[in-house]
Amino acid sequence: MTAHHPLRQRLFLILELKGHKDKKAAWLFSWVLTLMVLSNVVAVILESVPAIHAQYGTVLAVFDTVSVLFFSVEYLLRIWTAAEKNKHVQHTAARRRLRYMLSFHGLVDLLAVLPFFLQSLLPGLDLRFLRVIRIMRILKLSHYSTALEDLIASIYAERDAFISALYLLALSILITSCLMHYAEHALQADKFGTIPDAMWWSIITITTVGYGDATPISAWGKVIGAFTALSGVFTVALLTGIVASAFATRVRTQEIEFTTEVEEVLKDGHVNAKERRTIEHLRQEFSLTEDHAQAIVRQIIEEQSLYEKKSV
């Protein structure tokens, strides 16, 4: 059993934006974290400009140090307070902390501070590589948005259809690149001399409108190019439709699950303080907006009221 620790529980609720007593503190922390993350992204982008780096390099380095200190304290607090998560599950505090550290959010939080320590331990490390890692701090905003998790879950739910669409896409790339290599390799050996070169052309033609750096000049090459462009429209549209449909289905499923849970909570037709907190917890769990959740609650209460009147 995990010992009761009021301060740890309070910090956990603030970090996870679940506190009702400390709603202002949680709101303030979320905004500070968001501003820190966005400022870091802007700083990394500006640092890549030689003129800006030469003039403001020291200021940017100091800001990065302050940011690492902020993110390090936040990371350590999240590890400490992770013992409060899922307390109903029979896991030790150490097990809960380890689960957080190995989770997606835990790895992202570690990634936010890792470049600083890598640069300290390995002074000769490529700065461009470190910038790429530092820009990943933008993923920290996923603490307050389930968009990535919802997208991954949606694709996983429709994985069979998604894999089939990817197979068709790969088939289109392979066939059209082989045909284009056969049609153009003698005329443009530098662009279509090998199948991998032709595959690059096929990928950019199917997935975009093409860069224009390689275009067919033979009659057969133009026919193959037209077929490639048309197949790209179909395959990419198919992938987009699958993802969009899966995402919409997941949102609708969350709404239905929320409605079912709230109907169970509001069996008596009235909302007391405890039930209001439960509904708020469910709203956050199912990633619904306050207006949407309130509309569902009002509809449930109205339906229950009408049912009671008819019963009388």
Tab-separated table of C-alpha atoms in Angstrom:
chain	number	residue	atom	x	y	z
A	1	MET	CA	0.000	0.000	0.000
A	2	THR	CA	1.164	3.552	-0.755
A	3	ALA	CA	1.389	5.847	2.266
A	4	HIS	CA	-0.893	8.859	2.223
A	5	HIS	CA	1.116	11.948	1.312
A	6	PRO	CA	-1.003	15.146	1.025
A	7	LEU	CA	1.706	17.296	-0.601
A	8	ARG	CA	2.571	14.644	-3.172
A	9	GLN	CA	-1.080	14.121	-4.013
A	10	ARG	CA	-1.649	17.858	-4.346
A	11	LEU	CA	1.356	18.265	-6.673
A	12	PHE	CA	0.202	15.291	-8.737
A	13	LEU	CA	-3.220	16.864	-9.276
A	14	ILE	CA	-1.618	20.173	-10.257
A	15	LEU	CA	0.819	18.556	-12.703
A	16	GLU	CA	-1.948	16.484	-14.270
A	17	LEU	CA	-4.468	19.371	-14.340
A	18	LYS	CA	-6.888	17.327	-12.227
A	19	GLY	CA	-6.989	19.410	-9.085
A	20	HIS	CA	-10.254	21.098	-8.117
A	21	LYS	CA	-8.974	22.834	-5.013
A	22	ASP	CA	-5.846	24.065	-6.855
A	23	LYS	CA	-7.448	24.759	-10.201
A	24	LYS	CA	-5.750	28.159	-10.527
A	25	ALA	CA	-2.351	26.697	-9.655
A	26	ALA	CA	-2.818	23.925	-12.218
A	27	TRP	CA	-3.927	26.442	-14.856
A	28	LEU	CA	-0.925	28.689	-14.103
A	29	PHE	CA	1.520	25.786	-14.265
A	30	SER	CA	0.107	24.562	-17.584
A	31	TRP	CA	0.511	28.026	-19.101
A	32	VAL	CA	4.053	28.423	-17.748
A	33	LEU	CA	5.009	25.011	-19.131
A	34	THR	CA	3.426	25.805	-22.499
A	35	LEU	CA	5.264	29.147	-22.736
A	36	MET	CA	8.552	27.501	-21.749
A	37	VAL	CA	8.153	24.803	-24.387
A	38	LEU	CA	7.187	27.235	-27.159
A	39	SER	CA	9.982	29.639	-26.176
A	40	ASN	CA	12.477	26.784	-26.351
A	41	VAL	CA	11.285	25.813	-29.824
A	42	VAL	CA	11.676	29.423	-31.008
A	43	ALA	CA	15.118	29.640	-29.349
A	44	VAL	CA	16.337	26.469	-31.089
A	45	ILE	CA	15.116	27.746	-34.457
A	46	LEU	CA	16.791	31.153	-33.983
A	47	GLU	CA	20.000	29.530	-32.738
A	48	SER	CA	20.398	27.768	-36.090
A	49	VAL	CA	20.784	31.180	-37.794
A	50	PRO	CA	24.542	31.992	-37.722
A	51	ALA	CA	24.084	35.782	-37.395
A	52	ILE	CA	21.657	35.437	-34.455
A	53	HIS	CA	23.802	32.797	-32.782
A	54	ALA	CA	26.888	35.002	-33.076
A	55	GLN	CA	25.156	38.002	-31.490
A	56	TYR	CA	22.871	36.342	-28.931
A	57	GLY	CA	24.577	32.994	-28.384
A	58	THR	CA	25.314	33.719	-24.722
A	59	VAL	CA	21.728	34.791	-24.002
A	60	LEU	CA	20.368	31.691	-25.736
A	61	ALA	CA	22.773	29.466	-23.768
A	62	VAL	CA	21.655	31.014	-20.468
A	63	PHE	CA	18.006	30.579	-21.446
A	64	ASP	CA	18.661	26.930	-22.313
A	65	THR	CA	20.298	26.387	-18.903
A	66	VAL	CA	17.310	27.953	-17.120
A	67	SER	CA	14.950	25.834	-19.227
A	68	VAL	CA	16.836	22.644	-18.408
A	69	LEU	CA	16.660	23.503	-14.708
A	70	PHE	CA	12.892	24.073	-15.003
A	71	PHE	CA	12.297	20.873	-16.995
A	72	SER	CA	14.563	18.847	-14.682
A	73	VAL	CA	12.633	19.938	-11.583
A	74	GLU	CA	9.358	19.181	-13.371
A	75	TYR	CA	10.647	15.743	-14.439
A	76	LEU	CA	11.763	14.859	-10.909
A	77	LEU	CA	8.430	16.034	-9.492
A	78	ARG	CA	6.550	13.904	-12.015
A	79	ILE	CA	8.631	10.877	-11.025
A	80	TRP	CA	7.951	11.530	-7.333
A	81	THR	CA	4.230	12.167	-7.772
A	82	ALA	CA	3.765	9.220	-10.166
A	83	ALA	CA	3.218	7.131	-7.025
A	84	GLU	CA	-0.240	8.771	-6.805
A	85	LYS	CA	-1.338	7.547	-10.231
A	86	ASN	CA	-3.717	4.582	-10.415
A	87	LYS	CA	-3.586	3.968	-6.670
A	88	HIS	CA	-6.423	1.473	-6.988
A	89	VAL	CA	-4.072	-0.812	-8.949
A	90	GLN	CA	-2.067	-3.114	-6.712
A	91	HIS	CA	1.353	-1.770	-7.672
A	92	THR	CA	4.054	-0.392	-5.419
A	93	ALA	CA	5.035	3.273	-5.582
A	94	ALA	CA	8.348	2.293	-7.196
A	95	ARG	CA	6.488	0.300	-9.862
A	96	ARG	CA	4.229	3.250	-10.682
A	97	ARG	CA	7.233	5.550	-10.972
A	98	LEU	CA	8.997	3.108	-13.288
A	99	ARG	CA	5.873	2.836	-15.449
A	100	TYR	CA	5.839	6.619	-15.828
A	101	MET	CA	9.565	6.776	-16.664
A	102	LEU	CA	9.136	4.154	-19.403
A	103	SER	CA	5.888	5.630	-20.743
A	104	PHE	CA	5.657	7.915	-23.764
A	105	HIS	CA	5.280	11.029	-21.605
A	106	GLY	CA	8.134	9.956	-19.327
A	107	LEU	CA	10.513	9.439	-22.247
A	108	VAL	CA	9.496	12.806	-23.720
A	109	ASP	CA	10.186	14.521	-20.380
A	110	LEU	CA	13.596	12.826	-20.249
A	111	LEU	CA	14.298	13.863	-23.834
A	112	ALA	CA	13.661	17.490	-22.856
A	113	VAL	CA	16.675	17.574	-20.522
A	114	LEU	CA	18.915	14.970	-22.189
A	115	PRO	CA	20.648	17.278	-24.755
A	116	PHE	CA	22.050	19.531	-22.020
A	117	PHE	CA	23.652	16.639	-20.155
A	118	LEU	CA	24.865	15.008	-23.372
A	119	GLN	CA	26.594	18.250	-24.334
A	120	SER	CA	28.186	18.427	-20.875
A	121	LEU	CA	29.379	14.820	-20.965
A	122	LEU	CA	30.329	14.787	-24.659
A	123	PRO	CA	31.584	18.302	-25.561
A	124	GLY	CA	32.424	17.313	-29.135
A	125	LEU	CA	28.909	16.134	-29.972
A	126	ASP	CA	27.376	17.556	-33.162
A	127	LEU	CA	25.364	20.646	-32.188
A	128	ARG	CA	22.916	20.076	-35.047
A	129	PHE	CA	22.079	16.671	-33.580
A	130	LEU	CA	21.482	18.305	-30.191
A	131	ARG	CA	19.195	20.900	-31.781
A	132	VAL	CA	17.110	18.129	-33.319
A	133	ILE	CA	16.684	16.535	-29.882
A	134	ARG	CA	15.929	19.883	-28.219
A	135	ILE	CA	13.205	20.675	-30.730
A	136	MET	CA	11.464	17.504	-29.517
A	137	ARG	CA	10.524	19.461	-26.383
A	138	ILE	CA	7.414	20.450	-28.302
A	139	LEU	CA	6.137	16.928	-27.532
A	140	LYS	CA	5.864	17.917	-23.849
A	141	LEU	CA	2.617	19.664	-24.747
A	142	SER	CA	1.115	16.193	-25.234
A	143	HIS	CA	0.715	16.141	-21.426
A	144	TYR	CA	-2.296	18.406	-21.960
A	145	SER	CA	-3.496	16.998	-25.266
A	146	THR	CA	-4.432	13.443	-26.172
A	147	ALA	CA	-4.219	14.171	-29.907
A	148	LEU	CA	-1.194	11.915	-30.499
A	149	GLU	CA	-2.580	9.112	-28.357
A	150	ASP	CA	-5.984	9.372	-30.049
A	151	LEU	CA	-4.375	9.318	-33.505
A	152	ILE	CA	-2.237	6.266	-32.691
A	153	ALA	CA	-5.201	4.490	-31.089
A	154	SER	CA	-7.391	5.321	-34.101
A	155	ILE	CA	-4.851	3.945	-36.571
A	156	TYR	CA	-4.365	0.836	-34.426
A	157	ALA	CA	-8.119	0.236	-34.351
A	158	GLU	CA	-8.176	0.342	-38.167
A	159	ARG	CA	-4.767	-1.292	-38.584
A	160	ASP	CA	-5.952	-3.917	-41.082
A	161	ALA	CA	-7.400	-1.337	-43.471
A	162	PHE	CA	-4.427	0.976	-42.889
A	163	ILE	CA	-1.910	-1.789	-43.654
A	164	SER	CA	-3.861	-2.679	-46.807
A	165	ALA	CA	-3.716	0.949	-47.966
A	166	LEU	CA	0.023	1.088	-47.226
A	167	TYR	CA	0.466	-2.109	-49.242
A	168	LEU	CA	-1.291	-0.507	-52.210
A	169	LEU	CA	0.893	2.584	-51.820
A	170	ALA	CA	4.085	0.497	-51.735
A	171	LEU	CA	2.885	-1.504	-54.740
A	172	SER	CA	2.246	1.694	-56.711
A	173	ILE	CA	5.688	3.058	-55.862
A	174	LEU	CA	7.464	-0.164	-56.819
A	175	ILE	CA	5.619	-0.741	-60.117
A	176	THR	CA	5.772	2.858	-61.354
A	177	SER	CA	9.455	3.276	-60.412
A	178	CYS	CA	10.396	0.090	-62.293
A	179	LEU	CA	8.399	1.180	-65.349
A	180	MET	CA	9.915	4.678	-65.273
A	181	HIS	CA	13.434	3.256	-64.945
A	182	TYR	CA	12.809	1.104	-68.034
A	183	ALA	CA	11.344	4.001	-70.038
A	184	GLU	CA	13.828	6.769	-69.096
A	185	HIS	CA	17.140	5.213	-67.984
A	186	ALA	CA	18.732	5.611	-71.438
A	187	LEU	CA	17.544	9.211	-71.834
A	188	GLN	CA	18.149	10.472	-68.261
A	189	ALA	CA	20.720	8.203	-66.672
A	190	ASP	CA	21.432	10.733	-63.915
A	191	LYS	CA	17.782	10.808	-62.774
A	192	PHE	CA	16.352	7.409	-63.705
A	193	GLY	CA	19.527	5.373	-64.166
A	194	THR	CA	18.722	3.109	-61.224
A	195	ILE	CA	15.502	1.833	-59.712
A	196	PRO	CA	16.214	3.597	-56.349
A	197	ASP	CA	16.516	6.900	-58.259
A	198	ALA	CA	13.232	6.185	-59.985
A	199	MET	CA	11.673	5.202	-56.644
A	200	TRP	CA	12.528	8.652	-55.268
A	201	TRP	CA	10.753	10.230	-58.234
A	202	SER	CA	7.785	7.882	-57.747
A	203	ILE	CA	7.476	8.686	-54.021
A	204	ILE	CA	7.441	12.460	-54.500
A	205	THR	CA	5.048	12.158	-57.432
A	206	ILE	CA	2.601	9.904	-55.576
A	207	THR	CA	2.659	11.683	-52.213
A	208	THR	CA	3.017	15.287	-53.476
A	209	VAL	CA	2.713	17.232	-56.696
A	210	GLY	CA	6.377	16.477	-57.435
A	211	TYR	CA	9.445	18.664	-56.974
A	212	GLY	CA	10.008	19.130	-60.705
A	213	ASP	CA	13.664	18.073	-60.392
A	214	ALA	CA	13.000	14.934	-62.460
A	215	THR	CA	10.408	14.773	-65.211
A	216	PRO	CA	9.936	12.208	-67.996
A	217	ILE	CA	10.680	13.320	-71.550
A	218	SER	CA	9.747	10.252	-73.574
A	219	ALA	CA	6.180	9.494	-74.670
A	220	TRP	CA	6.016	6.321	-72.587
A	221	GLY	CA	7.600	8.127	-69.680
A	222	LYS	CA	4.878	10.785	-69.730
A	223	VAL	CA	2.161	8.130	-69.838
A	224	ILE	CA	3.739	6.393	-66.837
A	225	GLY	CA	4.069	9.762	-65.078
A	226	ALA	CA	0.384	10.517	-65.589
A	227	PHE	CA	-0.568	7.065	-64.293
A	228	THR	CA	1.709	7.571	-61.269
A	229	ALA	CA	0.126	10.929	-60.425
A	230	LEU	CA	-3.393	9.502	-60.685
A	231	SER	CA	-2.527	6.459	-58.567
A	232	GLY	CA	-1.105	8.848	-55.979
A	233	VAL	CA	-4.416	10.689	-55.741
A	234	PHE	CA	-6.267	7.427	-55.102
A	235	THR	CA	-3.844	5.852	-52.621
A	236	VAL	CA	-3.174	8.997	-50.564
A	237	ALA	CA	-6.903	9.816	-50.501
A	238	LEU	CA	-7.554	6.259	-49.323
A	239	LEU	CA	-5.046	6.581	-46.475
A	240	THR	CA	-6.420	9.981	-45.488
A	241	GLY	CA	-9.982	8.671	-45.501
A	242	ILE	CA	-9.083	5.703	-43.306
A	243	VAL	CA	-7.325	7.897	-40.727
A	244	ALA	CA	-10.082	10.526	-40.742
A	245	SER	CA	-12.824	7.912	-40.402
A	246	ALA	CA	-10.963	6.103	-37.602
A	247	PHE	CA	-10.379	9.363	-35.746
A	248	ALA	CA	-14.046	10.368	-36.054
A	249	THR	CA	-15.120	6.910	-34.872
A	250	ARG	CA	-12.878	7.172	-31.818
A	251	VAL	CA	-14.275	10.602	-30.923
A	252	ARG	CA	-17.818	9.279	-31.264
A	253	THR	CA	-16.940	6.205	-29.171
A	254	GLN	CA	-15.528	8.416	-26.406
A	255	GLU	CA	-18.716	10.482	-26.448
A	256	ILE	CA	-20.882	7.347	-26.140
A	257	GLU	CA	-18.726	5.971	-23.311
A	258	PHE	CA	-18.892	9.309	-21.494
A	259	THR	CA	-22.682	9.424	-21.899
A	260	THR	CA	-23.026	5.874	-20.552
A	261	GLU	CA	-20.856	6.641	-17.523
A	262	VAL	CA	-22.714	9.880	-16.780
A	263	GLU	CA	-26.107	8.152	-17.047
A	264	GLU	CA	-24.904	5.732	-14.386
A	265	VAL	CA	-23.783	8.616	-12.161
A	266	LEU	CA	-27.034	10.576	-12.614
A	267	LYS	CA	-29.498	7.804	-11.875
A	268	ASP	CA	-31.238	9.962	-9.282
A	269	GLY	CA	-31.640	12.850	-11.750
A	270	HIS	CA	-29.751	15.331	-9.546
A	271	VAL	CA	-26.138	16.518	-9.544
A	272	ASN	CA	-24.430	16.958	-6.189
A	273	ALA	CA	-20.867	18.098	-5.532
A	274	LYS	CA	-19.399	14.583	-5.549
A	275	GLU	CA	-21.173	13.658	-8.791
A	276	ARG	CA	-20.002	16.924	-10.355
A	277	ARG	CA	-16.379	16.024	-9.540
A	278	THR	CA	-16.903	12.544	-10.987
A	279	ILE	CA	-18.338	14.001	-14.196
A	280	GLU	CA	-15.401	16.413	-14.481
A	281	HIS	CA	-12.979	13.507	-14.061
A	282	LEU	CA	-14.818	11.576	-16.778
A	283	ARG	CA	-14.776	14.618	-19.057
A	284	GLN	CA	-10.995	14.859	-18.775
A	285	GLU	CA	-10.593	11.112	-19.194
A	286	PHE	CA	-12.595	11.086	-22.433
A	287	SER	CA	-11.065	14.378	-23.695
A	288	LEU	CA	-14.331	16.283	-24.116
A	289	THR	CA	-14.717	20.052	-23.943
A	290	GLU	CA	-16.608	21.562	-21.016
A	291	ASP	CA	-19.396	22.843	-23.282
A	292	HIS	CA	-19.796	19.445	-24.948
A	293	ALA	CA	-19.848	17.624	-21.611
A	294	GLN	CA	-22.367	20.067	-20.126
A	295	ALA	CA	-24.608	19.644	-23.154
A	296	ILE	CA	-24.566	15.855	-22.714
A	297	VAL	CA	-25.312	16.173	-18.980
A	298	ARG	CA	-28.232	18.544	-19.636
A	299	GLN	CA	-29.619	16.177	-22.265
A	300	ILE	CA	-29.400	13.209	-19.890
A	301	ILE	CA	-31.151	15.131	-17.082
A	302	GLU	CA	-33.896	16.294	-19.458
A	303	GLU	CA	-34.439	12.773	-20.778
A	304	GLN	CA	-34.620	11.396	-17.251
A	305	SER	CA	-37.062	14.130	-16.262
A	306	LEU	CA	-39.317	13.379	-19.260
A	307	TYR	CA	-39.177	9.661	-18.500
A	308	GLU	CA	-40.202	10.282	-14.879
A	309	LYS	CA	-43.142	12.471	-15.984
A	310	LYS	CA	-44.357	9.814	-18.403
A	311	SER	CA	-44.044	7.166	-15.707
A	312	VAL	CA	-46.235	9.232	-13.376
